[in-house]
mmCIF file of C-alpha atoms in Angstrom:
data_model
loop_
_atom_site.group_PDB
_atom_site.id
_atom_site.type_symbol
_atom_site.label_atom_id
_atom_site.label_comp_id
_atom_site.label_asym_id
_atom_site.label_seq_id
_atom_site.Cartn_x
_atom_site.Cartn_y
_atom_site.Cartn_z
ATOM 1 C CA ALA A 1 7.355 -10.961 14.005
ATOM 2 C CA ALA A 2 4.533 -13.048 15.374
ATOM 3 C CA ALA A 3 5.101 -15.976 17.681
ATOM 4 C CA GLY A 4 5.868 -19.338 16.112
ATOM 5 C CA GLY A 5 8.953 -18.428 14.083
ATOM 6 C CA GLY A 6 7.723 -15.529 12.000
ATOM 7 C CA PRO A 7 4.737 -14.349 9.988
ATOM 8 C CA ARG A 8 2.455 -16.896 8.428
ATOM 9 C CA ILE A 9 3.112 -16.270 4.751
ATOM 10 C CA ALA A 10 0.693 -17.280 2.022
ATOM 11 C CA SER A 11 2.350 -19.879 -0.204
ATOM 12 C CA GLY A 12 0.072 -19.534 -3.214
ATOM 13 C CA HIS A 13 2.226 -16.784 -4.706
ATOM 14 C CA LEU A 14 5.252 -19.020 -5.248
ATOM 15 C CA VAL A 15 5.072 -19.620 -8.974
ATOM 16 C CA SER A 16 7.645 -22.378 -9.018
ATOM 17 C CA CYS A 17 5.598 -24.418 -6.559
ATOM 18 C CA GLY A 18 2.511 -23.918 -8.662
ATOM 19 C CA VAL A 19 4.308 -25.225 -11.741
ATOM 20 C CA VAL A 20 5.405 -28.391 -9.952
ATOM 21 C CA LEU A 21 1.920 -28.979 -8.568
ATOM 22 C CA LEU A 22 0.411 -28.475 -12.018
ATOM 23 C CA LEU A 23 2.820 -31.002 -13.513
ATOM 24 C CA GLY A 24 1.819 -33.453 -10.811
ATOM 25 C CA ILE A 25 -1.857 -33.044 -11.608
ATOM 26 C CA CYS A 26 -1.150 -33.562 -15.307
ATOM 27 C CA LEU A 27 0.840 -36.713 -14.480
ATOM 28 C CA ARG A 28 -2.011 -38.072 -12.415
ATOM 29 C CA LEU A 29 -4.536 -37.401 -15.181
ATOM 30 C CA ALA A 30 -2.218 -38.998 -17.754
ATOM 31 C CA LEU A 31 -1.837 -42.118 -15.674
ATOM 32 C CA SER A 32 -5.557 -42.521 -15.114
ATOM 33 C CA GLY A 33 -6.373 -41.667 -18.743
ATOM 34 C CA ALA A 34 -3.960 -44.255 -20.046
ATOM 35 C CA GLY A 35 -5.560 -47.011 -18.025
ATOM 36 C CA VAL A 36 -2.609 -47.564 -15.712
ATOM 37 C CA ALA A 37 -3.212 -50.272 -13.162
ATOM 38 C CA GLY A 38 -4.748 -48.984 -9.957
ATOM 39 C CA GLY A 39 -1.794 -50.150 -7.880
ATOM 40 C CA LEU A 40 0.778 -48.236 -9.916
ATOM 41 C CA GLY A 41 -1.401 -45.129 -10.192
ATOM 42 C CA SER A 42 -2.008 -45.097 -6.429
ATOM 43 C CA ALA A 43 1.692 -45.494 -5.729
ATOM 44 C CA VAL A 44 2.669 -42.610 -7.989
ATOM 45 C CA SER A 45 -0.080 -40.437 -6.499
ATOM 46 C CA ALA A 46 0.999 -41.207 -2.942
ATOM 47 C CA ASP A 47 4.658 -40.526 -3.733
ATOM 48 C CA PHE A 48 3.844 -37.160 -5.319
ATOM 49 C CA GLU A 49 1.617 -36.079 -2.427
ATOM 50 C CA HIS A 50 4.406 -36.955 -0.002
ATOM 51 C CA PHE A 51 6.900 -34.941 -2.099
ATOM 52 C CA SER A 52 4.615 -31.894 -2.478
ATOM 53 C CA GLU A 53 3.994 -31.659 1.272
ATOM 54 C CA GLY A 54 7.652 -30.760 1.818
ATOM 55 C CA LEU A 55 8.029 -28.692 -1.318
ATOM 56 C CA LEU A 56 7.966 -25.329 0.455
ATOM 57 C CA GLU A 57 10.703 -26.458 2.824
ATOM 58 C CA HIS A 58 13.177 -25.950 -0.032
ATOM 59 C CA PHE A 59 12.491 -22.210 0.128
ATOM 60 C CA GLY A 60 14.488 -20.581 2.888
ATOM 61 C CA ARG A 61 13.003 -18.298 5.498
ATOM 62 C CA GLU A 62 14.900 -15.321 4.071
ATOM 63 C CA HIS A 63 13.307 -15.872 0.654
ATOM 64 C CA ASN A 64 9.803 -16.094 2.091
ATOM 65 C CA GLU A 65 10.323 -13.040 4.288
ATOM 66 C CA SER A 66 11.512 -11.021 1.288
ATOM 67 C CA LEU A 67 8.040 -11.511 -0.206
ATOM 68 C CA LEU A 68 6.121 -10.683 2.980
ATOM 69 C CA TRP A 69 5.218 -7.179 1.735
ATOM 70 C CA GLY A 70 4.758 -5.854 -1.759
ATOM 71 C CA THR A 71 2.520 -3.968 -4.177
ATOM 72 C CA TYR A 72 0.188 -6.982 -4.309
ATOM 73 C CA ARG A 73 -2.927 -4.927 -5.110
ATOM 74 C CA PRO A 74 -3.033 -4.781 -8.922
ATOM 75 C CA GLY A 75 -6.544 -3.316 -9.069
ATOM 76 C CA LEU A 76 -5.495 -0.122 -7.290
ATOM 77 C CA LEU A 77 -3.648 2.928 -8.500
ATOM 78 C CA PHE A 78 -1.308 2.648 -5.510
ATOM 79 C CA GLY A 79 -1.535 0.009 -2.812
ATOM 80 C CA VAL A 80 0.508 -2.342 -0.621
ATOM 81 C CA LYS A 81 -0.460 -5.651 0.983
ATOM 82 C CA SER A 82 1.045 -8.252 3.295
ATOM 83 C CA ARG A 83 1.236 -11.780 1.890
ATOM 84 C CA THR A 84 -0.267 -13.368 4.995
ATOM 85 C CA ILE A 85 -3.290 -15.574 5.653
ATOM 86 C CA PRO A 86 -6.055 -15.701 6.729
ATOM 87 C CA GLU A 87 -5.995 -11.928 7.304
ATOM 88 C CA ALA A 88 -3.835 -9.412 5.415
ATOM 89 C CA VAL A 89 -2.857 -5.849 6.246
ATOM 90 C CA VAL A 90 -3.435 -3.446 3.363
ATOM 91 C CA ALA A 91 -2.594 0.185 2.639
ATOM 92 C CA GLY A 92 -3.699 2.430 -0.179
ATOM 93 C CA LEU A 93 -4.234 5.928 -1.505
ATOM 94 C CA MET A 94 -7.305 7.816 -2.738
ATOM 95 C CA TRP A 95 -7.566 11.427 -3.901
ATOM 96 C CA THR A 96 -9.817 14.037 -5.470
ATOM 97 C CA SER A 97 -10.169 17.794 -5.962
ATOM 98 C CA VAL A 98 -11.556 20.312 -3.459
ATOM 99 C CA SER A 99 -13.603 23.331 -4.532
ATOM 100 C CA LYS A 100 -12.246 26.850 -3.954
ATOM 101 C CA THR A 101 -14.471 27.400 -0.924
ATOM 102 C CA GLY A 102 -13.787 23.938 0.458
ATOM 103 C CA ALA A 103 -17.519 23.237 0.443
ATOM 104 C CA ARG A 104 -17.435 20.423 -2.108
ATOM 105 C CA LEU A 105 -15.369 17.431 -3.169
ATOM 106 C CA ASP A 106 -15.293 16.302 -6.793
ATOM 107 C CA GLU A 107 -16.788 12.817 -6.437
ATOM 108 C CA SER A 108 -16.775 12.236 -10.198
ATOM 109 C CA ASN A 109 -12.965 12.295 -10.123
ATOM 110 C CA PHE A 110 -12.463 10.421 -6.841
ATOM 111 C CA ARG A 111 -9.524 8.125 -7.600
ATOM 112 C CA HIS A 112 -8.759 4.765 -6.021
ATOM 113 C CA THR A 113 -9.126 1.793 -8.358
ATOM 114 C CA CYS A 114 -7.927 1.311 -11.940
ATOM 115 C CA GLU A 115 -10.934 2.078 -14.133
ATOM 116 C CA GLU A 116 -11.007 1.886 -17.923
ATOM 117 C CA SER A 117 -13.485 4.764 -18.095
ATOM 118 C CA GLU A 118 -10.956 7.011 -16.325
ATOM 119 C CA THR A 119 -8.133 6.050 -18.678
ATOM 120 C CA LYS A 120 -10.335 7.162 -21.572
ATOM 121 C CA GLN A 121 -10.413 10.581 -19.886
ATOM 122 C CA GLY A 122 -6.620 10.746 -19.900
ATOM 123 C CA LEU A 123 -5.652 9.117 -16.592
ATOM 124 C CA LYS A 124 -2.259 7.424 -16.956
ATOM 125 C CA PHE A 125 -0.556 5.173 -14.416
ATOM 126 C CA GLY A 126 1.764 2.192 -14.107
ATOM 127 C CA PHE A 127 5.148 1.389 -12.593
ATOM 128 C CA SER A 128 8.087 2.514 -14.714
ATOM 129 C CA GLU A 129 10.544 0.895 -12.293
ATOM 130 C CA HIS A 130 9.942 -2.141 -10.086
ATOM 131 C CA ASP A 131 12.366 -4.807 -8.909
ATOM 132 C CA GLY A 132 9.574 -7.192 -7.927
ATOM 133 C CA SER A 133 10.384 -7.076 -4.249
ATOM 134 C CA SER A 134 11.596 -3.974 -2.437
ATOM 135 C CA TYR A 135 11.370 -0.972 -4.762
ATOM 136 C CA GLY A 136 8.842 0.535 -7.150
ATOM 137 C CA LYS A 137 8.246 3.894 -8.816
ATOM 138 C CA GLN A 138 5.396 5.190 -10.937
ATOM 139 C CA THR A 139 4.083 8.461 -12.315
ATOM 140 C CA ILE A 140 0.330 9.052 -12.296
ATOM 141 C CA THR A 141 -0.971 11.738 -14.625
ATOM 142 C CA ASP A 142 -4.513 12.806 -13.702
ATOM 143 C CA PRO A 143 -5.824 15.551 -16.014
ATOM 144 C CA GLY A 144 -9.316 15.288 -14.496
ATOM 145 C CA ASN A 145 -7.975 16.492 -11.150
ATOM 146 C CA LYS A 146 -5.186 18.577 -12.689
ATOM 147 C CA VAL A 147 -2.526 16.837 -10.654
ATOM 148 C CA GLU A 148 0.529 14.682 -11.317
ATOM 149 C CA LEU A 149 1.740 12.232 -8.689
ATOM 150 C CA GLN A 150 4.945 10.297 -8.215
ATOM 151 C CA THR A 151 4.461 7.295 -5.965
ATOM 152 C CA TYR A 152 7.219 5.174 -4.482
ATOM 153 C CA PHE A 153 7.366 1.923 -2.548
ATOM 154 C CA PHE A 154 10.562 1.174 -0.652
ATOM 155 C CA LYS A 155 11.213 -1.714 1.715
ATOM 156 C CA ARG A 156 13.848 -0.995 4.358
ATOM 157 C CA ALA A 157 13.604 -4.451 5.933
ATOM 158 C CA PHE A 158 11.430 -7.481 5.299
ATOM 159 C CA ASP A 159 8.835 -6.199 7.790
ATOM 160 C CA SER A 160 9.200 -2.404 7.365
ATOM 161 C CA TRP A 161 8.496 -0.187 4.360
ATOM 162 C CA THR A 162 7.581 3.340 3.270
ATOM 163 C CA MET A 163 5.061 4.601 0.729
ATOM 164 C CA ARG A 164 5.919 8.070 -0.581
ATOM 165 C CA VAL A 165 3.481 10.317 -2.445
ATOM 166 C CA ALA A 166 4.902 13.421 -4.123
ATOM 167 C CA GLY A 167 3.131 15.593 -6.608
ATOM 168 C CA SER A 168 2.145 18.903 -8.062
ATOM 169 C CA SER A 169 -1.335 20.367 -8.337
ATOM 170 C CA SER A 170 -1.592 22.729 -11.289
ATOM 171 C CA LYS A 171 -4.922 24.114 -10.093
ATOM 172 C CA GLY A 172 -6.582 24.271 -6.694
ATOM 173 C CA LYS A 173 -6.478 22.095 -3.595
ATOM 174 C CA LYS A 174 -6.525 18.304 -3.530
ATOM 175 C CA ALA A 175 -7.608 15.959 -0.763
ATOM 176 C CA LEU A 176 -5.425 12.876 -0.274
ATOM 177 C CA TYR A 177 -6.777 9.909 1.686
ATOM 178 C CA PHE A 178 -4.237 7.356 2.871
ATOM 179 C CA TYR A 179 -5.613 4.301 4.671
ATOM 180 C CA LEU A 180 -4.392 1.308 6.632
ATOM 181 C CA GLY A 181 -6.680 -1.664 7.093
ATOM 182 C CA VAL A 182 -7.016 -5.351 7.829
ATOM 183 C CA ASP A 183 -8.607 -7.454 5.102
ATOM 184 C CA GLU A 184 -10.473 -10.226 6.907
ATOM 185 C CA GLU A 185 -12.310 -11.652 3.914
ATOM 186 C CA LEU A 186 -10.758 -15.110 4.449
ATOM 187 C CA SER A 187 -10.875 -15.004 8.249
ATOM 188 C CA ALA A 188 -13.893 -16.380 10.090
ATOM 189 C CA SER A 189 -12.794 -14.681 13.290
ATOM 190 C CA SER A 190 -9.830 -12.498 14.128
ATOM 191 C CA SER A 191 -8.257 -10.589 16.980
ATOM 192 C CA SER A 192 -6.811 -7.986 14.602
ATOM 193 C CA SER A 193 -7.218 -4.325 15.520
ATOM 194 C CA LEU A 194 -6.088 -0.831 14.553
ATOM 195 C CA THR A 195 -6.145 2.430 16.466
ATOM 196 C CA PHE A 196 -4.845 5.993 16.301
ATOM 197 C CA GLU A 197 -2.186 5.940 18.982
ATOM 198 C CA ARG A 198 -1.484 9.607 18.409
ATOM 199 C CA ALA A 199 -3.596 11.863 16.197
ATOM 200 C CA GLU A 200 -2.207 15.304 16.896
ATOM 201 C CA ALA A 201 -1.463 18.339 14.788
ATOM 202 C CA TYR A 202 1.758 17.829 12.870
ATOM 203 C CA ASP A 203 3.574 20.591 14.774
ATOM 204 C CA GLY A 204 2.818 18.635 17.954
ATOM 205 C CA GLY A 205 4.316 15.415 16.615
ATOM 206 C CA PRO A 206 3.514 13.090 13.709
ATOM 207 C CA THR A 207 0.338 11.025 13.593
ATOM 208 C CA VAL A 208 0.986 7.422 14.650
ATOM 209 C CA LEU A 209 -1.253 4.426 13.942
ATOM 210 C CA ARG A 210 -0.854 1.223 15.946
ATOM 211 C CA GLY A 211 -2.086 -2.235 15.047
ATOM 212 C CA HIS A 212 -1.906 -5.957 15.679
ATOM 213 C CA THR A 213 -2.719 -9.097 13.706
ATOM 214 C CA PRO A 214 -2.033 -12.740 14.610
ATOM 215 C CA SER A 215 0.208 -13.105 11.546
ATOM 216 C CA LEU A 216 2.283 -9.931 11.883
ATOM 217 C CA GLY A 217 2.197 -9.232 15.600
ATOM 218 C CA ASP A 218 2.419 -5.575 16.687
ATOM 219 C CA PHE A 219 3.206 -2.784 14.231
ATOM 220 C CA ARG A 220 3.002 0.989 13.840
ATOM 221 C CA LEU A 221 2.613 3.388 10.924
ATOM 222 C CA VAL A 222 3.870 6.986 11.079
ATOM 223 C CA VAL A 223 2.509 9.779 8.860
ATOM 224 C CA LEU A 224 5.200 12.280 7.886
ATOM 225 C CA PRO A 225 4.073 15.192 5.708
ATOM 226 C CA GLY A 226 7.150 16.640 4.063
ATOM 227 C CA SER A 227 7.812 19.612 1.855
ATOM 228 C CA GLY A 228 5.049 21.550 0.152
ATOM 229 C CA VAL A 229 1.827 23.276 1.033
ATOM 230 C CA LEU A 230 -0.534 21.468 3.404
ATOM 231 C CA ARG A 231 -3.786 23.169 4.373
ATOM 232 C CA ALA A 232 -4.771 22.696 7.997
ATOM 233 C CA VAL A 233 -8.315 21.499 8.704
ATOM 234 C CA LEU A 234 -9.575 22.027 12.248
ATOM 235 C CA ASP A 235 -5.990 23.047 13.118
ATOM 236 C CA ARG A 236 -4.667 19.699 11.915
ATOM 237 C CA GLN A 237 -2.602 19.055 8.832
ATOM 238 C CA VAL A 238 -3.339 15.350 9.199
ATOM 239 C CA GLN A 239 -7.033 14.713 9.798
ATOM 240 C CA PRO A 240 -7.891 11.233 11.216
ATOM 241 C CA TRP A 241 -10.971 9.137 10.532
ATOM 242 C CA VAL A 242 -12.016 5.741 11.873
ATOM 243 C CA ALA A 243 -14.246 3.674 9.574
ATOM 244 C CA PRO A 244 -17.406 2.277 11.206
ATOM 245 C CA ALA A 245 -17.071 -1.175 12.761
ATOM 246 C CA GLY A 246 -17.655 -3.921 10.228
ATOM 247 C CA THR A 247 -16.588 -1.863 7.202
ATOM 248 C CA ALA A 248 -14.906 -4.129 4.645
ATOM 249 C CA VAL A 249 -11.868 -2.967 2.707
ATOM 250 C CA VAL A 250 -13.804 -3.168 -0.562
ATOM 251 C CA GLY A 251 -16.456 -0.856 0.893
ATOM 252 C CA LEU A 252 -14.092 1.769 2.295
ATOM 253 C CA LYS A 253 -14.534 4.348 -0.466
ATOM 254 C CA ASP A 254 -18.334 4.334 -0.136
ATOM 255 C CA ALA A 255 -18.136 4.552 3.668
ATOM 256 C CA LEU A 256 -15.697 7.445 3.411
ATOM 257 C CA LEU A 257 -17.918 9.383 1.004
ATOM 258 C CA ARG A 258 -20.951 8.872 3.259
ATOM 259 C CA ALA A 259 -19.003 10.265 6.207
ATOM 260 C CA LEU A 260 -17.856 13.260 4.189
ATOM 261 C CA HIS A 261 -21.424 13.954 3.052
ATOM 262 C CA GLN A 262 -22.589 14.043 6.661
ATOM 263 C CA ASP A 263 -19.794 16.397 7.660
ATOM 264 C CA LEU A 264 -20.268 18.718 4.701
ATOM 265 C CA GLU A 265 -23.870 19.376 5.745
ATOM 266 C CA GLY A 266 -22.879 20.777 9.118
ATOM 267 C CA SER A 267 -19.527 22.392 8.349
ATOM 268 C CA THR A 268 -18.521 25.915 7.539
ATOM 269 C CA PRO A 269 -16.819 26.292 4.138
ATOM 270 C CA ALA A 270 -13.404 26.643 5.749
ATOM 271 C CA GLU A 271 -13.797 23.275 7.456
ATOM 272 C CA ALA A 272 -15.893 21.478 4.870
ATOM 273 C CA VAL A 273 -13.486 18.611 4.309
ATOM 274 C CA ALA A 274 -13.205 17.812 8.009
ATOM 275 C CA PHE A 275 -14.476 14.620 9.592
ATOM 276 C CA ALA A 276 -16.771 16.180 12.168
ATOM 277 C CA GLY A 277 -17.862 12.802 13.539
ATOM 278 C CA ALA A 278 -14.454 11.169 13.552
ATOM 279 C CA ASP A 279 -14.096 10.600 17.269
ATOM 280 C CA ALA A 280 -11.748 7.763 18.191
ATOM 281 C CA PRO A 281 -13.514 4.530 19.217
ATOM 282 C CA ALA A 282 -13.537 3.359 22.809
ATOM 283 C CA ALA A 283 -10.603 1.256 23.940
ATOM 284 C CA THR A 284 -12.795 -1.860 23.883
ATOM 285 C CA ASP A 285 -13.898 -1.345 20.275
ATOM 286 C CA ARG A 286 -12.202 -3.367 17.550
ATOM 287 C CA ARG A 287 -11.683 -1.364 14.354
ATOM 288 C CA THR A 288 -9.869 -2.512 11.241
ATOM 289 C CA LEU A 289 -9.817 0.520 8.905
ATOM 290 C CA LEU A 290 -8.189 3.890 9.587
ATOM 291 C CA VAL A 291 -7.923 6.854 7.201
ATOM 292 C CA VAL A 292 -5.878 10.045 7.294
ATOM 293 C CA GLN A 293 -6.722 13.080 5.179
ATOM 294 C CA LEU A 294 -4.219 15.610 3.874
ATOM 295 C CA VAL A 295 -5.345 18.691 1.958
ATOM 296 C CA VAL A 296 -2.548 19.844 -0.353
ATOM 297 C CA GLU A 297 -1.945 22.629 -2.818
ATOM 298 C CA GLY A 298 0.884 23.309 -5.273
ATOM 299 C CA ASP A 299 3.891 21.010 -4.806
ATOM 300 C CA PHE A 300 3.693 18.488 -1.970
ATOM 301 C CA GLN A 301 5.211 15.345 -0.518
ATOM 302 C CA ALA A 302 4.276 12.904 2.245
ATOM 303 C CA ASP A 303 5.851 9.711 3.598
ATOM 304 C CA PHE A 304 3.912 6.884 5.240
ATOM 305 C CA ALA A 305 6.340 4.686 7.176
ATOM 306 C CA PHE A 306 5.280 1.207 8.323
ATOM 307 C CA LEU A 307 7.350 -0.336 11.126
ATOM 308 C CA GLY A 308 7.017 -4.010 11.991
ATOM 309 C CA GLY A 309 8.720 -6.273 14.509
ATOM 310 C CA ALA A 310 11.397 -4.664 16.670
ATOM 311 C CA ALA A 311 11.356 -1.547 14.474
ATOM 312 C CA ALA A 312 7.838 -0.754 15.699
ATOM 313 C CA GLY A 313 9.343 0.339 18.999
ATOM 314 C CA SER A 314 7.833 0.351 22.449
ATOM 315 C CA SER A 315 5.975 3.668 22.087
ATOM 316 C CA ALA A 316 4.626 6.177 19.585
ATOM 317 C CA ASP A 317 7.597 8.478 20.239
ATOM 318 C CA ALA A 318 10.114 5.704 19.574
ATOM 319 C CA ALA A 319 8.339 4.733 16.364
ATOM 320 C CA ALA A 320 8.186 8.361 15.211
ATOM 321 C CA GLU A 321 11.923 8.831 15.722
ATOM 322 C CA ALA A 322 12.719 5.605 13.873
ATOM 323 C CA ALA A 323 10.449 6.610 10.985
ATOM 324 C CA LYS A 324 12.022 10.060 10.691
ATOM 325 C CA GLU A 325 15.488 8.522 10.323
ATOM 326 C CA GLY A 326 14.350 6.690 7.193
ATOM 327 C CA SER A 327 12.190 9.388 5.605
ATOM 328 C CA GLY A 328 12.661 12.849 4.140
ATOM 329 C CA GLU A 329 16.050 13.479 2.548
ATOM 330 C CA ARG A 330 17.392 10.102 3.693
ATOM 331 C CA LEU A 331 14.571 8.309 1.872
ATOM 332 C CA THR A 332 15.204 10.438 -1.224
ATOM 333 C CA GLN A 333 18.811 9.187 -1.270
ATOM 334 C CA LEU A 334 17.706 5.575 -0.815
ATOM 335 C CA LEU A 335 15.201 5.889 -3.653
ATOM 336 C CA GLN A 336 17.842 7.350 -5.958
ATOM 337 C CA GLY A 337 20.157 4.459 -5.154
ATOM 338 C CA ALA A 338 17.418 1.895 -5.767
ATOM 339 C CA SER A 339 16.561 3.561 -9.082
ATOM 340 C CA GLU A 340 20.189 3.482 -10.242
ATOM 341 C CA THR A 341 20.464 -0.182 -9.297
ATOM 342 C CA PHE A 342 17.265 -1.008 -11.183
ATOM 343 C CA ARG A 343 18.358 0.848 -14.327
ATOM 344 C CA ALA A 344 21.790 -0.782 -14.313
ATOM 345 C CA ARG A 345 20.263 -4.244 -13.975
ATOM 346 C CA PHE A 346 17.673 -3.445 -16.648
ATOM 347 C CA GLU A 347 20.349 -2.364 -19.106
ATOM 348 C CA SER A 348 22.587 -5.344 -18.360
ATOM 349 C CA THR A 349 19.635 -7.663 -18.989
ATOM 350 C CA PHE A 350 18.110 -6.109 -22.108
ATOM 351 C CA GLY A 351 20.857 -3.859 -23.487
ATOM 352 C CA LEU A 352 18.416 -1.405 -25.051
ATOM 353 C CA ARG A 353 20.949 1.422 -25.289
ATOM 354 C CA HIS A 354 23.224 -0.714 -27.411
ATOM 355 C CA LYS A 355 20.357 -1.922 -29.554
ATOM 356 C CA GLY A 356 18.583 1.348 -30.162
ATOM 357 C CA GLY A 357 20.509 4.115 -28.462
ATOM 358 C CA ARG A 358 17.556 4.936 -26.226
ATOM 359 C CA SER A 359 17.909 7.286 -23.266
ATOM 360 C CA ASP A 360 17.079 6.380 -19.664
ATOM 361 C CA ASP A 361 13.894 8.453 -19.842
ATOM 362 C CA GLU A 362 12.713 6.634 -22.954
ATOM 363 C CA ILE A 363 13.407 3.276 -21.343
ATOM 364 C CA ALA A 364 11.429 4.275 -18.223
#
């Protein structure tokens, strides 16, 4: 965690606080509207402002830390965000189809955000299980790309989590683009930075991203392709790309497509989806958006493990070993346990089986 007793967590998401503040505003308006004497109105206003200043102190550190990370990106098909200010670390997934020769990407079916026009074409998404804090599961059916994805979010600790993407392509190859970035929209200036600490072929060790923000301190993210068919590009199963300096998170998709266009023009068909100009920036450069590309075919699975605080380790090797311990089959077991816990709590709360005799699959 960052210096100063932990991450600086945005308080605007605490609904209970918002309700109290809203009641206070209504009280103030009622007093002024009713013609209450200025002395009494001022006293009530001053007392409420004094009370509201310490309102967040009633929420313990453990509660606030439990909300540090979550799927706080409702406009995306699959995304995660830190609840920190003024800058936030974000992660997300994009995908599309690759032609048989590898010479073309299907830009018309390039998925990232939730678009009504795409749902009219049959795209289906949405969490079927989510506990609001540390676990979420959804199935994404994408007939346009002829692929079905299962995405999972699992928080191992308040500052460490894993995003899993598993799926099956019924026809052809697909290009997956996972990204990690720093959203600095609310930050006038920042010392945040991201870099590829290790961007090797998977058989030479997993790809490791390293970063730092004032709110979160140091962290690492490890890319762990799992079972399934991954197509190597330029001898790498995980292809890295660094977005140009100054690229905003909202402009990432356009910047990525421009880079792919440039590379397609000078690539052979076998390497068409490579990032030919994706050299790592100099050590003095400050970059805030990193992308990794995986080309998959048939059934596939990949884990993206974020490690914060002490879990980030002192080196890329240490982080990779820590990430491996919580991924693969071990993560599968943890996800199954989280799913069973969610379903049991859901049934105890709503009792749908007793009311309608519905199966677990129908409930989900």
